[in-house]
Amino acid sequence: MEDFIFFLGGIPWWAWILILLLIIAFSDIFFNKKHTIKHNFPVVGHIRYFLESIGPELRQYIVANNREELPFNRRERGWIYASAKNENNYEGFGTDQDIFSTHYIFINNAMLPYKLPEGHPNIKNSGLIPSAKVMGAWNNRKRPYRPASVINVSAMSFGSLSAKAIESLNEGCKLSGAYHNTGEGGFSPYHNKGADVVFQIGTGYFGVRDEYGNFSLEKLVKMVQENPQIRAIELKLSQGAKPGKGGVLPAAKISKEISEIRGVVMGKDVISPSYHSTFNDLEGMVDFVESIAKATGLPTGIKSAVGKLQDWEDLARIMQEKDYGPDFISIDGGEGGTGAAPPSFADHVSLPWIYAFSDVYKVFQKYKLTERIVFVAAGKLGFPAKAAMAFALGADIINVGREAMMSIGCIQAQSCHTNTCPTGVATQNKWLQSGINVKDKAMRTNFYFVKFRKELLQISHACGYEHPCQFKTDDVDINLSDKNLAKTLATTFSYHKDEVNFASVKQLLDCPHLGGNLNLKHMRKTEEAID
């Protein structure tokens, strides 16, 4: 035995490497039955699969230029990262965008910008923009809600995102006055860190389901009563990345905690149905929304991607006839993507946001319903200029998902569905999560939202407006076709948005239904840190 150990000790290091390579080659040639490349090119074939596995990173950092990557290019991600870290987010030497490309937008500034009068709230807090509309006001809900921020966190579930990611976002929302949508995965302890919460109900009814998986109104009412920070309920009909297809939470991501919060078993993929079991048609859906609003006293809305417009015509007609319905409507663009989806769905099913929203808005305008509805927009709108365009089309609030993820460290590794997210944002792996410093990431979320709103407000002022809700459809031009012709949004989409009832930002701040638990003193400290 000693002689054998002595013999092994005498083998040089390079010989061990050679032996390992010979073993791999032997395995590839005689035992590999799945990969032709590895069989035909033993050892070397492994390099091909390794390079393929790190392809996104290679393109992201070495191959692609600043404007090439999708879904978010390097310049877009750089703006988010710099804003979240409270670094310089300016660019020098003019734009490097192709300003003659199709769908490029131009915002029409005024000759004389809006001048803040003495004592205006935005003098001390230039990143403060409450919603101009109140959710639930028209339908006389018991607890109407005016979001304290026009930019908020879109629906992303605990389970899809890690505990530390959810906690970071919630604490960041608390600091910035934004609300935090739970996603369909239920209300977790990590959503309970002080921010306003919009509780989403999906087809799986997670967190508010009985032992058979059916919706339980009693559980929902009890949850709302025990958690006053829940300020609105959102019924998810579909999402942009995969409308008409239920969500999937892989078994590898389901911990004991997630199973208890969602009310599901461990060890099995959780597949949400593609449809709701509590109603069968649009009229039933409207009645279901009304029953939730009456039982909880909270504004209740719907979230949906957009396809067949006749469905929206029917919904608007039903709401007009019944004189009740959703307090808010979240339109999710087909380019959305916080949830994993088959490429056929993500690439082709449902309209992009700009087409979806303009089509739906015109339907509700036709039925004279726009005043009673708060329109929430989502679909790669996490940048000030795009947000201004959304307000010009009629949006009242912007929800951001992937952009919020980037503010807490997401690097667009596109491994959200594999439980191997390298930044710990979209994984349940405890080791990968351990790198997230919640206090630091919360502050980054705060800075991202405040800087976003500050820049959006500066654009509004440049156009002569006090609040972005005052944008008109003629205030933004968009390039059309390959002839590079720019026309206003009003001409392009054939409508003018209805005027929003707005008097002043001060009036919004004095509203008894204002949410956000605004700590203006803290916001002023954030302002000073940014300045």
Short mmCIF file of C-alpha atoms in Angstrom, two decimals, residues 16-340:
data_model
loop_
_atom_site.label_atom_id
_atom_site.label_comp_id
_atom_site.label_asym_id
_atom_site.label_seq_id
_atom_site.Cartn_x
_atom_site.Cartn_y
_atom_site.Cartn_z
CA TRP A 16 -2.68 13.83 -13.70
CA ILE A 17 -4.18 16.31 -16.16
CA LEU A 18 -3.40 13.93 -19.03
CA ILE A 19 -5.00 11.01 -17.17
CA LEU A 20 -8.14 13.09 -16.50
CA LEU A 21 -8.37 14.04 -20.16
CA LEU A 22 -7.96 10.39 -21.21
CA ILE A 23 -10.79 9.39 -18.85
CA ILE A 24 -13.04 12.09 -20.29
CA ALA A 25 -12.13 11.05 -23.84
CA PHE A 26 -12.80 7.36 -23.03
CA SER A 27 -16.19 8.30 -21.54
CA ASP A 28 -17.09 10.48 -24.53
CA ILE A 29 -16.25 7.81 -27.10
CA PHE A 30 -17.65 4.68 -25.45
CA PHE A 31 -20.39 5.83 -23.06
CA ASN A 32 -21.79 9.08 -24.46
CA LYS A 33 -25.03 8.33 -26.31
CA LYS A 34 -26.60 11.83 -26.35
CA HIS A 35 -24.13 14.38 -27.73
CA THR A 36 -22.71 13.78 -31.21
CA ILE A 37 -20.20 16.63 -30.87
CA LYS A 38 -18.72 15.17 -27.67
CA HIS A 39 -18.58 11.70 -29.22
CA ASN A 40 -16.97 12.78 -32.48
CA PHE A 41 -14.64 15.32 -30.86
CA PRO A 42 -13.84 13.96 -27.39
CA VAL A 43 -12.63 16.47 -24.81
CA VAL A 44 -12.62 19.36 -27.31
CA GLY A 45 -16.39 19.03 -27.75
CA HIS A 46 -16.89 20.09 -24.12
CA ILE A 47 -15.46 23.51 -24.95
CA ARG A 48 -18.29 24.09 -27.42
CA TYR A 49 -20.97 23.53 -24.76
CA PHE A 50 -19.09 25.61 -22.21
CA LEU A 51 -18.85 28.56 -24.60
CA GLU A 52 -22.53 28.18 -25.44
CA SER A 53 -23.43 28.29 -21.75
CA ILE A 54 -21.63 31.60 -21.25
CA GLY A 55 -22.70 33.01 -24.61
CA PRO A 56 -24.96 35.76 -23.13
CA GLU A 57 -22.10 36.97 -20.93
CA LEU A 58 -19.60 36.91 -23.82
CA ARG A 59 -21.92 38.96 -26.03
CA GLN A 60 -22.84 41.27 -23.18
CA TYR A 61 -19.32 42.21 -22.17
CA ILE A 62 -17.14 41.56 -25.22
CA VAL A 63 -19.00 41.27 -28.53
CA ALA A 64 -22.09 43.52 -28.55
CA ASN A 65 -21.93 47.29 -28.72
CA ASN A 66 -23.84 49.67 -26.45
CA ARG A 67 -27.07 49.54 -28.48
CA GLU A 68 -27.20 45.93 -29.72
CA GLU A 69 -28.28 43.80 -26.79
CA LEU A 70 -31.83 42.72 -26.07
CA PRO A 71 -34.10 42.98 -24.21
CA PHE A 72 -32.15 45.85 -22.58
CA ASN A 73 -29.01 47.18 -24.21
CA ARG A 74 -25.89 48.23 -22.35
CA ARG A 75 -26.73 51.95 -22.45
CA GLU A 76 -30.16 51.32 -20.90
CA ARG A 77 -28.75 49.08 -18.20
CA GLY A 78 -25.97 51.58 -17.56
CA TRP A 79 -28.49 54.35 -16.92
CA ILE A 80 -30.36 52.17 -14.42
CA TYR A 81 -27.16 51.04 -12.64
CA ALA A 82 -25.78 54.58 -12.43
CA SER A 83 -29.10 55.95 -11.16
CA ALA A 84 -29.45 53.20 -8.55
CA LYS A 85 -25.90 53.73 -7.31
CA ASN A 86 -26.43 57.51 -7.24
CA GLU A 87 -23.65 57.98 -9.77
CA ASN A 88 -23.46 60.26 -12.80
CA ASN A 89 -26.11 59.01 -15.23
CA TYR A 90 -25.50 61.67 -17.88
CA GLU A 91 -23.96 61.05 -21.30
CA GLY A 92 -21.51 63.29 -23.09
CA PHE A 93 -20.88 64.40 -26.67
CA GLY A 94 -24.52 64.14 -27.75
CA THR A 95 -26.70 61.14 -28.49
CA ASP A 96 -25.38 58.02 -30.20
CA GLN A 97 -28.92 56.81 -30.97
CA ASP A 98 -30.16 56.39 -34.53
CA ILE A 99 -32.70 59.18 -34.26
CA PHE A 100 -34.13 58.37 -37.69
CA SER A 101 -35.02 54.77 -36.80
CA THR A 102 -38.63 53.58 -36.81
CA HIS A 103 -40.49 54.13 -33.52
CA TYR A 104 -37.91 56.62 -32.27
CA ILE A 105 -39.78 59.21 -30.17
CA PHE A 106 -39.32 62.96 -29.93
CA ILE A 107 -40.82 64.96 -27.05
CA ASN A 108 -41.94 68.44 -28.05
CA ASN A 109 -40.60 70.91 -25.51
CA ALA A 110 -42.15 74.33 -24.88
CA MET A 111 -40.37 77.55 -25.72
CA LEU A 112 -40.72 78.58 -22.07
CA PRO A 113 -40.54 75.73 -19.47
CA TYR A 114 -42.86 75.50 -16.48
CA LYS A 115 -41.54 77.64 -13.62
CA LEU A 116 -42.05 76.33 -10.10
CA PRO A 117 -43.82 78.97 -7.99
CA GLU A 118 -42.53 79.89 -4.55
CA GLY A 119 -43.30 77.22 -1.97
CA HIS A 120 -43.96 74.49 -4.55
CA PRO A 121 -43.41 70.95 -3.10
CA ASN A 122 -41.05 70.01 -5.94
CA ILE A 123 -38.56 72.74 -4.99
CA LYS A 124 -37.42 70.65 -2.03
CA ASN A 125 -38.42 67.25 -3.41
CA SER A 126 -37.84 67.24 -7.14
CA GLY A 127 -38.50 63.49 -7.36
CA LEU A 128 -41.97 63.64 -5.82
CA ILE A 129 -44.83 62.86 -8.25
CA PRO A 130 -48.07 61.46 -6.77
CA SER A 131 -50.70 59.95 -9.06
CA ALA A 132 -53.15 62.50 -10.47
CA LYS A 133 -55.99 59.97 -10.18
CA VAL A 134 -57.40 58.16 -7.13
CA MET A 135 -58.04 54.43 -7.43
CA GLY A 136 -61.57 53.59 -6.34
CA ALA A 137 -62.85 57.17 -6.13
CA TRP A 138 -65.42 56.80 -8.90
CA ASN A 139 -66.92 53.59 -7.44
CA ASN A 140 -66.91 55.00 -3.88
CA ARG A 141 -64.73 52.28 -2.36
CA LYS A 142 -64.36 52.38 1.42
CA ARG A 143 -60.59 52.89 1.18
CA PRO A 144 -59.72 54.76 -2.04
CA TYR A 145 -56.04 54.97 -2.85
CA ARG A 146 -53.91 57.66 -4.47
CA PRO A 147 -50.45 56.16 -5.14
CA ALA A 148 -47.76 58.51 -3.85
CA SER A 149 -45.57 57.67 -6.85
CA VAL A 150 -46.40 57.45 -10.55
CA ILE A 151 -43.56 54.88 -10.93
CA ASN A 152 -43.97 51.61 -9.02
CA VAL A 153 -42.81 47.99 -8.85
CA SER A 154 -44.66 45.63 -11.17
CA ALA A 155 -45.91 42.16 -10.28
CA MET A 156 -43.04 39.80 -9.41
CA SER A 157 -43.72 36.94 -7.03
CA PHE A 158 -41.75 35.67 -4.06
CA GLY A 159 -40.65 32.31 -5.42
CA SER A 160 -39.77 33.67 -8.80
CA LEU A 161 -37.66 36.30 -7.03
CA SER A 162 -35.64 35.54 -3.93
CA ALA A 163 -36.58 36.57 -0.41
CA LYS A 164 -33.77 39.11 -0.24
CA ALA A 165 -34.72 40.58 -3.62
CA ILE A 166 -38.36 41.02 -2.57
CA GLU A 167 -37.29 42.51 0.77
CA SER A 168 -34.89 44.92 -0.94
CA LEU A 169 -37.57 46.09 -3.37
CA ASN A 170 -40.15 46.53 -0.61
CA GLU A 171 -37.85 48.54 1.63
CA GLY A 172 -36.77 50.61 -1.38
CA CYS A 173 -40.42 51.28 -2.22
CA LYS A 174 -41.02 52.38 1.35
CA LEU A 175 -38.15 54.87 1.14
CA SER A 176 -39.29 56.25 -2.22
CA GLY A 177 -43.06 56.20 -1.63
CA ALA A 178 -43.72 53.68 -4.43
CA TYR A 179 -46.07 50.73 -4.14
CA HIS A 180 -45.00 47.10 -4.50
CA ASN A 181 -47.14 44.61 -6.46
CA THR A 182 -46.86 41.13 -4.93
CA GLY A 183 -47.28 39.17 -8.13
CA GLU A 184 -49.53 36.11 -8.07
CA GLY A 185 -47.29 34.20 -5.63
CA GLY A 186 -48.99 35.50 -2.48
CA PHE A 187 -48.28 38.01 0.27
CA SER A 188 -45.02 37.01 1.96
CA PRO A 189 -43.26 38.37 5.07
CA TYR A 190 -40.81 40.04 2.66
CA HIS A 191 -43.62 42.17 1.23
CA ASN A 192 -44.31 43.39 4.75
CA LYS A 193 -41.46 45.86 5.23
CA GLY A 194 -43.44 49.10 5.16
CA ALA A 195 -44.25 49.87 1.52
CA ASP A 196 -47.75 50.14 0.12
CA VAL A 197 -48.72 46.81 -1.44
CA VAL A 198 -50.95 45.90 -4.36
CA PHE A 199 -52.00 42.29 -3.82
CA GLN A 200 -52.31 40.32 -7.03
CA ILE A 201 -54.69 37.39 -7.45
CA GLY A 202 -53.74 34.99 -10.22
CA THR A 203 -55.43 31.90 -11.58
CA GLY A 204 -53.82 29.76 -8.87
CA TYR A 205 -55.27 31.97 -6.08
CA PHE A 206 -52.03 31.56 -4.13
CA GLY A 207 -52.30 32.77 -0.56
CA VAL A 208 -56.10 33.05 -0.77
CA ARG A 209 -57.06 29.51 -1.76
CA ASP A 210 -58.79 26.77 0.19
CA GLU A 211 -57.54 23.22 0.63
CA TYR A 212 -58.88 22.30 -2.81
CA GLY A 213 -57.18 25.19 -4.60
CA ASN A 214 -60.35 27.25 -5.00
CA PHE A 215 -60.56 30.99 -4.28
CA SER A 216 -61.44 31.89 -0.69
CA LEU A 217 -62.95 35.35 -0.19
CA GLU A 218 -62.78 34.84 3.59
CA LYS A 219 -59.00 34.38 3.45
CA LEU A 220 -58.61 37.49 1.31
CA VAL A 221 -60.71 39.64 3.66
CA LYS A 222 -58.78 38.35 6.67
CA MET A 223 -55.45 39.10 4.96
CA VAL A 224 -56.53 42.65 4.08
CA GLN A 225 -57.78 43.32 7.62
CA GLU A 226 -54.54 42.06 9.17
CA ASN A 227 -52.30 43.96 6.72
CA PRO A 228 -53.46 47.56 6.24
CA GLN A 229 -50.48 48.24 3.96
CA ILE A 230 -52.40 46.31 1.26
CA ARG A 231 -54.01 49.23 -0.56
CA ALA A 232 -55.42 47.64 -3.73
CA ILE A 233 -56.27 44.25 -5.27
CA GLU A 234 -55.27 43.30 -8.81
CA LEU A 235 -56.92 40.40 -10.62
CA LYS A 236 -54.45 39.00 -13.11
CA LEU A 237 -56.12 37.75 -16.28
CA SER A 238 -52.90 37.40 -18.25
CA GLN A 239 -49.41 38.83 -18.57
CA GLY A 240 -47.50 40.14 -21.55
CA ALA A 241 -44.91 37.38 -21.76
CA LYS A 242 -47.42 34.53 -21.94
CA PRO A 243 -51.09 35.53 -22.21
CA GLY A 244 -53.44 32.56 -22.10
CA LYS A 245 -50.77 30.39 -20.45
CA GLY A 246 -50.44 29.78 -16.74
CA GLY A 247 -47.29 30.54 -14.80
CA VAL A 248 -44.79 27.85 -13.83
CA LEU A 249 -42.74 27.71 -10.63
CA PRO A 250 -40.19 24.88 -10.96
CA ALA A 251 -40.07 22.37 -8.11
CA ALA A 252 -36.43 23.31 -7.49
CA LYS A 253 -37.55 26.79 -6.45
CA ILE A 254 -40.24 25.64 -4.00
CA SER A 255 -39.00 25.80 -0.41
CA LYS A 256 -41.04 24.92 2.68
CA GLU A 257 -41.66 28.64 3.18
CA ILE A 258 -42.92 29.16 -0.36
CA SER A 259 -45.14 26.11 -0.11
CA GLU A 260 -46.78 27.50 3.05
CA ILE A 261 -47.25 31.01 1.61
CA ARG A 262 -48.74 29.73 -1.63
CA GLY A 263 -50.61 26.79 -0.16
CA VAL A 264 -48.99 24.24 -2.49
CA VAL A 265 -47.08 20.99 -2.04
CA MET A 266 -43.30 20.70 -2.28
CA GLY A 267 -41.44 18.58 -4.81
CA LYS A 268 -43.73 19.31 -7.78
CA ASP A 269 -43.75 22.07 -10.38
CA VAL A 270 -46.53 24.54 -9.60
CA ILE A 271 -48.45 25.23 -12.79
CA SER A 272 -51.07 27.95 -12.65
CA PRO A 273 -54.14 27.33 -14.83
CA SER A 274 -54.51 29.53 -17.91
CA TYR A 275 -58.01 30.54 -16.82
CA HIS A 276 -59.91 31.52 -13.65
CA SER A 277 -62.24 28.97 -12.08
CA THR A 278 -64.39 31.57 -10.31
CA PHE A 279 -66.04 32.96 -13.46
CA ASN A 280 -66.71 31.91 -17.03
CA ASP A 281 -67.25 35.13 -18.96
CA LEU A 282 -66.59 38.88 -18.88
CA GLU A 283 -69.81 39.66 -17.04
CA GLY A 284 -68.88 37.14 -14.38
CA MET A 285 -65.40 38.66 -14.15
CA VAL A 286 -66.83 42.16 -13.61
CA ASP A 287 -69.15 40.83 -10.88
CA PHE A 288 -66.21 38.97 -9.28
CA VAL A 289 -64.15 42.18 -9.20
CA GLU A 290 -67.08 44.02 -7.62
CA SER A 291 -67.56 41.34 -4.96
CA ILE A 292 -63.88 41.59 -3.97
CA ALA A 293 -64.02 45.39 -3.80
CA LYS A 294 -67.16 45.37 -1.66
CA ALA A 295 -65.87 42.70 0.71
CA THR A 296 -62.43 44.27 1.21
CA GLY A 297 -63.28 47.95 0.72
CA LEU A 298 -60.21 48.28 -1.50
CA PRO A 299 -59.88 49.47 -5.09
CA THR A 300 -59.86 46.40 -7.31
CA GLY A 301 -58.56 46.24 -10.86
CA ILE A 302 -57.47 43.86 -13.57
CA LYS A 303 -54.22 43.14 -15.37
CA SER A 304 -54.13 41.82 -18.88
CA ALA A 305 -52.20 41.57 -22.09
CA VAL A 306 -54.10 42.66 -25.21
CA GLY A 307 -55.10 40.68 -28.26
CA LYS A 308 -58.70 40.53 -29.51
CA LEU A 309 -60.20 44.01 -29.19
CA GLN A 310 -63.77 42.74 -29.27
CA ASP A 311 -63.24 41.44 -25.73
CA TRP A 312 -62.37 44.96 -24.59
CA GLU A 313 -65.39 46.37 -26.41
CA ASP A 314 -67.57 43.88 -24.54
CA LEU A 315 -65.92 44.74 -21.22
CA ALA A 316 -66.44 48.47 -21.73
CA ARG A 317 -70.08 47.93 -22.70
CA ILE A 318 -70.70 45.77 -19.62
CA MET A 319 -69.11 48.38 -17.36
CA GLN A 320 -71.21 51.13 -18.89
CA GLU A 321 -74.42 49.11 -18.50
CA LYS A 322 -73.74 47.99 -14.93
CA ASP A 323 -72.20 51.33 -13.90
CA TYR A 324 -69.44 49.51 -12.00
CA GLY A 325 -66.32 47.53 -12.79
CA PRO A 326 -62.55 47.59 -12.32
CA ASP A 327 -61.15 50.69 -10.59
CA PHE A 328 -57.90 50.37 -12.51
CA ILE A 329 -56.70 48.48 -15.57
CA SER A 330 -53.08 47.38 -16.00
CA ILE A 331 -52.14 46.94 -19.66
CA ASP A 332 -49.12 44.65 -19.99
CA GLY A 333 -47.20 44.83 -23.25
CA GLY A 334 -46.13 41.72 -25.10
CA GLU A 335 -42.51 42.80 -24.64
CA GLY A 336 -42.85 42.30 -20.87
CA GLY A 337 -40.86 39.45 -19.46
CA THR A 338 -40.33 38.99 -15.72
CA GLY A 339 -41.88 35.53 -16.02
CA ALA A 340 -40.34 32.63 -17.96
#
